[in-house]
XYZ file of N, CA and C in Angstrom:
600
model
N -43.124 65.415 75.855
C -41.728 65.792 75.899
C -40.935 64.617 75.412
N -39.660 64.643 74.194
C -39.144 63.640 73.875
C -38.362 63.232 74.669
N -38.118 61.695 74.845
C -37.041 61.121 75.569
C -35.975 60.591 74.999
N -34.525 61.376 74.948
C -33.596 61.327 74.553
C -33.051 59.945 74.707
N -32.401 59.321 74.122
C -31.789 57.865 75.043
C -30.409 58.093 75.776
N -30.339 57.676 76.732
C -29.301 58.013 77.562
C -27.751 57.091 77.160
N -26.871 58.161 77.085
C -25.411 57.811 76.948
C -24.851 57.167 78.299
N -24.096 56.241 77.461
C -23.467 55.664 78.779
C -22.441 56.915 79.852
N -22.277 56.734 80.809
C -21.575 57.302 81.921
C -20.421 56.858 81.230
N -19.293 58.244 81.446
C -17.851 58.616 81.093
C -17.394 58.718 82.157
N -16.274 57.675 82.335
C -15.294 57.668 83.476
C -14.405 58.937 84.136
N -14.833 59.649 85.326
C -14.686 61.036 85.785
C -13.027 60.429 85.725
N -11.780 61.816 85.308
C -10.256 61.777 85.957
C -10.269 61.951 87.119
N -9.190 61.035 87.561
C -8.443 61.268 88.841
C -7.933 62.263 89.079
N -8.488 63.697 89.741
C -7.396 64.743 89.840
C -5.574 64.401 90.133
N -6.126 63.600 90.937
C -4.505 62.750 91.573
C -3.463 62.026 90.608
N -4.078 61.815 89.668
C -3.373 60.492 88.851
C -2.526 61.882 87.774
N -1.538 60.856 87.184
C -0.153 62.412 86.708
C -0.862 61.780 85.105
N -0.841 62.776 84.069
C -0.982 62.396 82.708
C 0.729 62.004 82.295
N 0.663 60.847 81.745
C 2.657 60.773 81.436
C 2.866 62.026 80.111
N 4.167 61.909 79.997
C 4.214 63.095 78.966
C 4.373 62.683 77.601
N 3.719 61.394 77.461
C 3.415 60.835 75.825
C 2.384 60.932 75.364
N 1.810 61.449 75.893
C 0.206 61.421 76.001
C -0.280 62.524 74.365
N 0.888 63.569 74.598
C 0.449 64.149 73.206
C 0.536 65.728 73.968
N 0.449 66.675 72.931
C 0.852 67.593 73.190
C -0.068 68.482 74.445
N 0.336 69.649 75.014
C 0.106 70.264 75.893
C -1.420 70.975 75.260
N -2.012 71.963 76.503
C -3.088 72.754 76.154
C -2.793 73.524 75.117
N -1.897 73.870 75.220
C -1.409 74.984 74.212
C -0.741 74.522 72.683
N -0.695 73.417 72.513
C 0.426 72.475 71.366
C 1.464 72.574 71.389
N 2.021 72.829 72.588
C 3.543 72.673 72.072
C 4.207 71.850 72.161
N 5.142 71.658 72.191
C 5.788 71.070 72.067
C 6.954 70.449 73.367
N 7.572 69.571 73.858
C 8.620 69.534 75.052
C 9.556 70.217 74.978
N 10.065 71.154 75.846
C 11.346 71.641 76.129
C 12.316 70.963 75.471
N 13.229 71.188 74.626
C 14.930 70.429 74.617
C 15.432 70.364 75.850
N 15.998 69.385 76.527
C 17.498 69.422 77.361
C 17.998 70.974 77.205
N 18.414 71.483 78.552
C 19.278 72.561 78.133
C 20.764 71.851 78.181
N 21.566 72.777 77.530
C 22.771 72.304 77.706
C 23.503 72.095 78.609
N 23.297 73.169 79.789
C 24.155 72.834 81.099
C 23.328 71.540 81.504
N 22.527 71.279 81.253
C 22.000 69.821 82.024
C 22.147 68.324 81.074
N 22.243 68.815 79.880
C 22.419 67.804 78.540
C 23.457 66.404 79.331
N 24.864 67.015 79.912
C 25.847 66.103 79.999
C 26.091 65.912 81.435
N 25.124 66.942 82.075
C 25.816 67.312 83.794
C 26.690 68.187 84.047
N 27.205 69.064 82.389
C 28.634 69.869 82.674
C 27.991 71.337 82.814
N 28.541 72.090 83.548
C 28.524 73.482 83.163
C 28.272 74.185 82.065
N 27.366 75.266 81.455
C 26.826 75.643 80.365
C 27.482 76.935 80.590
N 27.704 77.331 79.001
C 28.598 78.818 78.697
C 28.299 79.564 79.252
N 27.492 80.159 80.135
C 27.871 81.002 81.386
C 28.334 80.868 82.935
N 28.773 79.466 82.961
C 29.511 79.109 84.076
C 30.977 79.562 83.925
N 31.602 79.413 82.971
C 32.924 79.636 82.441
C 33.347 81.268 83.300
N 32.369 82.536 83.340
C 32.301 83.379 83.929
C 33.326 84.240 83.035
N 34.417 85.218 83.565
C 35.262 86.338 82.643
C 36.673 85.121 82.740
N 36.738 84.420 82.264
C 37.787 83.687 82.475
C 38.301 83.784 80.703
N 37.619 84.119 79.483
C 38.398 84.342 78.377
C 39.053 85.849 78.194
N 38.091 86.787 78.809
C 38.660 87.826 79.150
C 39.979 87.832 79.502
N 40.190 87.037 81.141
C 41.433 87.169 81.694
C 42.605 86.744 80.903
N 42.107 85.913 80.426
C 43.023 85.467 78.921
C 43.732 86.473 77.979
N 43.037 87.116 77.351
C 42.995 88.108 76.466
C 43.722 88.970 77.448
N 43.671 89.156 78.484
C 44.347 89.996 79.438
C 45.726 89.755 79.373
N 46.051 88.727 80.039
C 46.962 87.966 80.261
C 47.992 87.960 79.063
N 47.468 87.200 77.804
C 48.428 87.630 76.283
C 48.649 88.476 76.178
N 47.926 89.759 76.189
C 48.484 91.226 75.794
C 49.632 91.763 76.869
N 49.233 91.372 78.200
C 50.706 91.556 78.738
C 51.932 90.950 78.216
N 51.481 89.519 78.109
C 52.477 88.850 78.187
C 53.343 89.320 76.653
N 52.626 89.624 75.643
C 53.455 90.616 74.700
C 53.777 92.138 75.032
N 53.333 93.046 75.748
C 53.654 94.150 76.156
C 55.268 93.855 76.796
N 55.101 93.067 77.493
C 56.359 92.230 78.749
C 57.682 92.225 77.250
N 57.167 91.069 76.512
C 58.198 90.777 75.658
C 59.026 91.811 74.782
N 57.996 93.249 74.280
C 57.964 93.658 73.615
C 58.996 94.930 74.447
N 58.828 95.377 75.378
C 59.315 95.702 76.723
C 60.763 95.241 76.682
N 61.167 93.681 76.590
C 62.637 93.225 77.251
C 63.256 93.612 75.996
N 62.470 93.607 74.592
C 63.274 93.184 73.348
C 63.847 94.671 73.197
N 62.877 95.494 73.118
C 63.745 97.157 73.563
C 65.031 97.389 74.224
N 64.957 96.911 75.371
C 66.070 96.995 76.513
C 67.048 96.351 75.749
N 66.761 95.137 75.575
C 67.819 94.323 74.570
C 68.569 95.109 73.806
N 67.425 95.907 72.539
C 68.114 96.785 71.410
C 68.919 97.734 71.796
N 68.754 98.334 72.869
C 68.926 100.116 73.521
C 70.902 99.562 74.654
N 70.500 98.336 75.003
C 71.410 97.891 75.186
C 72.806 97.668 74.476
N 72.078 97.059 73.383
C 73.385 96.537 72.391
C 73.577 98.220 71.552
N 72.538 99.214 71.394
C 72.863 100.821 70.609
C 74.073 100.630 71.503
N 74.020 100.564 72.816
C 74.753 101.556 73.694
C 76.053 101.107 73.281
N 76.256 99.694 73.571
C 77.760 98.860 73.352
C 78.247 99.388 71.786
N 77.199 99.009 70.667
C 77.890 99.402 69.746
C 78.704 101.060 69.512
N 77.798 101.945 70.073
C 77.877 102.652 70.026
C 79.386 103.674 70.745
N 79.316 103.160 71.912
C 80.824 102.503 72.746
C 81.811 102.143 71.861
N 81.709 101.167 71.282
C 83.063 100.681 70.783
C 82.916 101.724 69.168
N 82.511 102.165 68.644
C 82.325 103.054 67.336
C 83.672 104.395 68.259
N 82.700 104.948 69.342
C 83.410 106.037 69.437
C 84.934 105.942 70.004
N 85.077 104.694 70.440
C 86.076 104.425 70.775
C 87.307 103.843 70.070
N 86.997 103.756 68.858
C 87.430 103.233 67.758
C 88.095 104.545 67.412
N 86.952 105.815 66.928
C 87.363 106.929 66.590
C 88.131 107.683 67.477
N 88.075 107.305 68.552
C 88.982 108.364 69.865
C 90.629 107.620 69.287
N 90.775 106.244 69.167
C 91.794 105.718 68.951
C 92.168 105.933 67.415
N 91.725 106.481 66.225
C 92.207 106.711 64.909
C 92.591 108.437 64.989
N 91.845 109.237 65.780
C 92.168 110.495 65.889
C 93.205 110.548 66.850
N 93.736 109.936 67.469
C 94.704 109.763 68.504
C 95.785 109.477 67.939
N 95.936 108.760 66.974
C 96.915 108.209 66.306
C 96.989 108.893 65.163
N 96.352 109.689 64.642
C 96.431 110.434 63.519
C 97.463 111.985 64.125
N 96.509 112.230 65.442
C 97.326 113.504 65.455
C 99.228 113.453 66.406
N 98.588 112.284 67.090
C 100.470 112.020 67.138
C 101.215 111.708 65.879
N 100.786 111.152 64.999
C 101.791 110.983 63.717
C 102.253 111.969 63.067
N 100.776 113.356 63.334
C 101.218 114.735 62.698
C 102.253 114.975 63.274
N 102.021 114.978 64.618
C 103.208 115.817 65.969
C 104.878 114.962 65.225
N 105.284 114.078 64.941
C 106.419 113.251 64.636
C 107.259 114.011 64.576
N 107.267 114.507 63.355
C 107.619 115.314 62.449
C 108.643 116.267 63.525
N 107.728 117.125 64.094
C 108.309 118.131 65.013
C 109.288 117.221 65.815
N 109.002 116.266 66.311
C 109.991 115.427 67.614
C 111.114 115.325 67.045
N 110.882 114.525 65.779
C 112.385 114.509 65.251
C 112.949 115.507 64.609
N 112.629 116.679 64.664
C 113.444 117.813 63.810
C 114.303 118.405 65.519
N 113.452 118.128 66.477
C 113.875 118.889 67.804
C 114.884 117.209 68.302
N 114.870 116.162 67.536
C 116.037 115.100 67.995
C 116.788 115.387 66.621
N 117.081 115.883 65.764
C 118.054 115.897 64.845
C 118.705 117.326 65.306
N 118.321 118.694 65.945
C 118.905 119.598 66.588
C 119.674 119.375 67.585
N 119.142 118.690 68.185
C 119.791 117.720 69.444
C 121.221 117.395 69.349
N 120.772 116.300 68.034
C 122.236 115.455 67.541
C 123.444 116.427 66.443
N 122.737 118.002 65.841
C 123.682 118.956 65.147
C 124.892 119.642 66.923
N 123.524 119.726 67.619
C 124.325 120.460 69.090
C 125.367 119.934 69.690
N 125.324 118.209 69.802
C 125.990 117.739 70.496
C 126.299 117.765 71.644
N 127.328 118.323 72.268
C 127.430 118.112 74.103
C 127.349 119.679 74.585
N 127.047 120.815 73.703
C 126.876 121.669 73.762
C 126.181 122.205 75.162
N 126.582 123.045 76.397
C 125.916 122.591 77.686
C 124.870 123.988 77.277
N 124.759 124.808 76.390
C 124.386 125.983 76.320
C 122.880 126.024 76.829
N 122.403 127.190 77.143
C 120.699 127.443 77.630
C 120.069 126.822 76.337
N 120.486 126.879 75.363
C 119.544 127.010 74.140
C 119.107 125.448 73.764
N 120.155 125.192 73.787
C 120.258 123.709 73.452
C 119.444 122.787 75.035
N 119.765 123.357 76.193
C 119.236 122.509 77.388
C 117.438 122.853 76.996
N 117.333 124.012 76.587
C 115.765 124.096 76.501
C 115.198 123.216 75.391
N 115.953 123.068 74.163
C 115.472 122.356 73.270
C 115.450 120.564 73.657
N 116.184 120.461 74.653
C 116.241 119.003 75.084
C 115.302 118.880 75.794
N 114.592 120.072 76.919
C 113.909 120.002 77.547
C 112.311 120.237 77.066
N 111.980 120.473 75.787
C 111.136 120.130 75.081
C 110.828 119.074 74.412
N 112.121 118.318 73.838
C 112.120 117.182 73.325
C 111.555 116.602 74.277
N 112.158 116.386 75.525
C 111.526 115.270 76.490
C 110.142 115.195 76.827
N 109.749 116.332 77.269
C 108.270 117.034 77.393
C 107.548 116.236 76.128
N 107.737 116.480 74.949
C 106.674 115.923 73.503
C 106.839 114.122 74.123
N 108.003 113.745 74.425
C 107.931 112.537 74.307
C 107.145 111.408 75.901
N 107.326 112.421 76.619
C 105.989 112.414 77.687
C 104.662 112.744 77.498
N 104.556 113.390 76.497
C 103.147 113.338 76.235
C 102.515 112.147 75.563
N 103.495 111.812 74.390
C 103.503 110.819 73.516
C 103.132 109.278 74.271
N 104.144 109.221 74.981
C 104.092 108.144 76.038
C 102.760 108.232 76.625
N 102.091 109.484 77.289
C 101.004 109.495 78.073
C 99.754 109.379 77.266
N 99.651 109.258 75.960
C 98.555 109.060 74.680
C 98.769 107.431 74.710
N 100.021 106.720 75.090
C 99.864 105.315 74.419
C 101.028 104.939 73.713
N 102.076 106.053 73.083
C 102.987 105.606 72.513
C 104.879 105.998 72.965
N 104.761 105.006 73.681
C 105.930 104.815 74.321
C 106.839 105.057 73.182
N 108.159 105.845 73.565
C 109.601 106.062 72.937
C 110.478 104.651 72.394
N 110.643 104.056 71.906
C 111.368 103.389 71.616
C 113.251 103.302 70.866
N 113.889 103.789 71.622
C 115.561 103.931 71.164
C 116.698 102.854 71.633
N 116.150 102.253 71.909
C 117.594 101.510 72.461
C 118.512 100.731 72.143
N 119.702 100.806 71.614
C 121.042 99.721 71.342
C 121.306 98.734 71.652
N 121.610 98.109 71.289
C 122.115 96.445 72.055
C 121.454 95.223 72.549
N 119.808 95.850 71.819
C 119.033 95.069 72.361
C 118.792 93.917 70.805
N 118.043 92.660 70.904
C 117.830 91.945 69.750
C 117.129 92.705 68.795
N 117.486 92.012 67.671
C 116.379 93.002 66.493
C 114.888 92.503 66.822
N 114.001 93.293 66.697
C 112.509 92.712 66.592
C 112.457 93.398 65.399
N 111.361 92.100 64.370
C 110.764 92.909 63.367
C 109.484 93.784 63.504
N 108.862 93.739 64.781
C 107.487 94.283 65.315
C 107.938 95.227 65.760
N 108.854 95.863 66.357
C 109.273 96.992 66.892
C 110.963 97.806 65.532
N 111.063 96.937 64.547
C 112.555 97.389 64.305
C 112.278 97.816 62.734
N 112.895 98.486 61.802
C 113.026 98.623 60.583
C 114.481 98.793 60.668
N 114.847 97.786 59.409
C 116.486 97.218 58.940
C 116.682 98.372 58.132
N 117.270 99.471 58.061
C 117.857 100.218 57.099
C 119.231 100.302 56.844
N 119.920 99.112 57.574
C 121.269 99.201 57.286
C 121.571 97.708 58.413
N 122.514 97.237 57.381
C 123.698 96.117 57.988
C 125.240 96.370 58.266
N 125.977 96.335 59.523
C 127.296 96.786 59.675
C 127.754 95.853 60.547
N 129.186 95.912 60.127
C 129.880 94.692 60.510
C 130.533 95.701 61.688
N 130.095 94.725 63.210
C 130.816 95.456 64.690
C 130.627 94.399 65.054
N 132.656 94.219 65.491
C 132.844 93.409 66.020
C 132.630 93.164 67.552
N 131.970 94.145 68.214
C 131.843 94.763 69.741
C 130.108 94.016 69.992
N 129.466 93.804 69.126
C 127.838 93.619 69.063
C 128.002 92.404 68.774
N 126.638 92.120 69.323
C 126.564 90.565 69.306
C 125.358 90.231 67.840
N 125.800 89.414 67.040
C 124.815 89.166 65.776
C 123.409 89.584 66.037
N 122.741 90.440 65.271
C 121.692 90.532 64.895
C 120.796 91.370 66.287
N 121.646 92.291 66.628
C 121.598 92.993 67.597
C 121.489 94.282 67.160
N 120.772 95.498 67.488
C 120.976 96.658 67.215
C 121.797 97.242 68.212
N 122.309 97.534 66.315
C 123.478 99.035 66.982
C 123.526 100.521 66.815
N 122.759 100.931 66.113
C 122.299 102.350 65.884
C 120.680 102.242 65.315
N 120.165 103.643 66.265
C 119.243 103.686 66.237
C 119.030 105.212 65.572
N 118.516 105.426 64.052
C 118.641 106.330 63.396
C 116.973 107.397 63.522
N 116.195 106.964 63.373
C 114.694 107.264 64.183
C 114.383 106.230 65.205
N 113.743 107.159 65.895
C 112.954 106.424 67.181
C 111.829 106.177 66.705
N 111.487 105.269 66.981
C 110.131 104.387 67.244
C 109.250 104.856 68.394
N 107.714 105.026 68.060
C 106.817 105.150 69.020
C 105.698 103.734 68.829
N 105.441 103.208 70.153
C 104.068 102.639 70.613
C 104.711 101.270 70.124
N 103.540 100.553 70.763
C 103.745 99.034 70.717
C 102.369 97.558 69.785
N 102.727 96.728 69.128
C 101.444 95.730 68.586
C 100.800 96.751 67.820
N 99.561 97.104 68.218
C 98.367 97.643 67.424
C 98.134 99.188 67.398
N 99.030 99.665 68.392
C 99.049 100.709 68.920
C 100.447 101.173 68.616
N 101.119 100.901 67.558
C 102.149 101.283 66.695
C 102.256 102.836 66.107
N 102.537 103.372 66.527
C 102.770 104.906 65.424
C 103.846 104.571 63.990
N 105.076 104.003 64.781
C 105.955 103.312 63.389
C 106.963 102.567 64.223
N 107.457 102.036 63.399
C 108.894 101.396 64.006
C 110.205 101.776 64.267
N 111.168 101.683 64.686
C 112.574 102.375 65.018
C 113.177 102.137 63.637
N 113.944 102.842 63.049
C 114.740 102.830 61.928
C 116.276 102.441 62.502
N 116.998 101.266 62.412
C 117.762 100.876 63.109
C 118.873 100.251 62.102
N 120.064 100.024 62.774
C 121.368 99.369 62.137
C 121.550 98.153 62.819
N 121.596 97.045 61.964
C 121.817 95.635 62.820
C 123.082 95.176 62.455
N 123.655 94.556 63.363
C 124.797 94.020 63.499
C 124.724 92.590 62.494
N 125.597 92.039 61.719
C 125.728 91.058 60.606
C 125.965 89.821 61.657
N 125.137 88.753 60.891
C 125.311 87.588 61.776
C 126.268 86.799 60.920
N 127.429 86.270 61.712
C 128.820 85.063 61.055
C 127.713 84.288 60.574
């Protein structure tokens, strides 16, 4: 039987003893794990963050719904005002349009007036008593009567259609008032057609 020559004895491992991890690759070859990232720095890794971009995304879309919301109110607001002063504009041009029509009539029922004279008759008291009536209405639209003598001339309330020398009036005073004047500033129908006294 041949006799092999004997190999030296191979030093048995320490079950106990740790292989370090330079040693070379695993049973399998692979390779070491990377660092994960939540452990890379010590910080929290993208699923710690949890629904917190969500709430975000939440949060903006209100916060434009909200805006989008006040800026309406805003618009619907200012429709309303404009809209206000438009019709109110027009309540005041149709107002003034149809008293200017009515004129006409007032003074044909104040020039009957002034043919009658002191006349105490029914006919004539009714026609006075209409006159007054139009000019209460007139008044109750906004445009006050304007007739009166002896008062200073205004050019905002007066039209000069005549200069006369009275020695009883004080300069630049009216002394006849030939049409009446309705309303006042902006709210003018027209001015009084008047006679002013001559200033020395």
């Amino acid at each position: 039987m041949p006799i092999h020559p004997q190999e030296p004895d191979r030093p048995v491992p320490d079950p106990g003893a740790q292989v370090p991890q330079s040693a070379g690759p695993g049973p399998r070859g692979d390779r070491p794990d990377p660092p994960r990232p939540d452990t890379a720095d010590g910080g929290p890794g993208p699923d710690a963050a949890g629904p917190a971009p969500a709430e975000d995304a939440y949060t903006t879309a209100i916060q434009q719904v909200e805006d989008r919301w006040r800026r309406a109110l805003a618009d619907l607001d200012n429709l309303r005002k404009r809209h206000a002063r438009e019709l109110e504009r027009e309540r005041t041009v149709e107002r003034s349009r149809t008293a200017a029509a009515f004129l006409p009539v007032l003074d044909n029922l104040e020039l009957a007036l002034t043919h009658a004279g002191a006349d105490p008759g029914p006919i004539v008291a009714g026609v006075r008593a209409v006159r007054d009536q139009a000019v209460n209405v007139l008044e109750l639209l906004g445009y006050p009567r304007h007739a009166d003598t002896g008062v200073p001339f205004d050019p905002a309330r007066h039209e000069v259609v005549g200069v006369v020398q009275d020695p009883d009036a004080a300069p630049g005073t009216v002394v006849e008032v030939l049409r009446p004047g309705y309303g006042d500033g902006e709210r003018q129908l027209r001015p009084a057609a008047v006679t002013v006294a001559k200033r020395e």
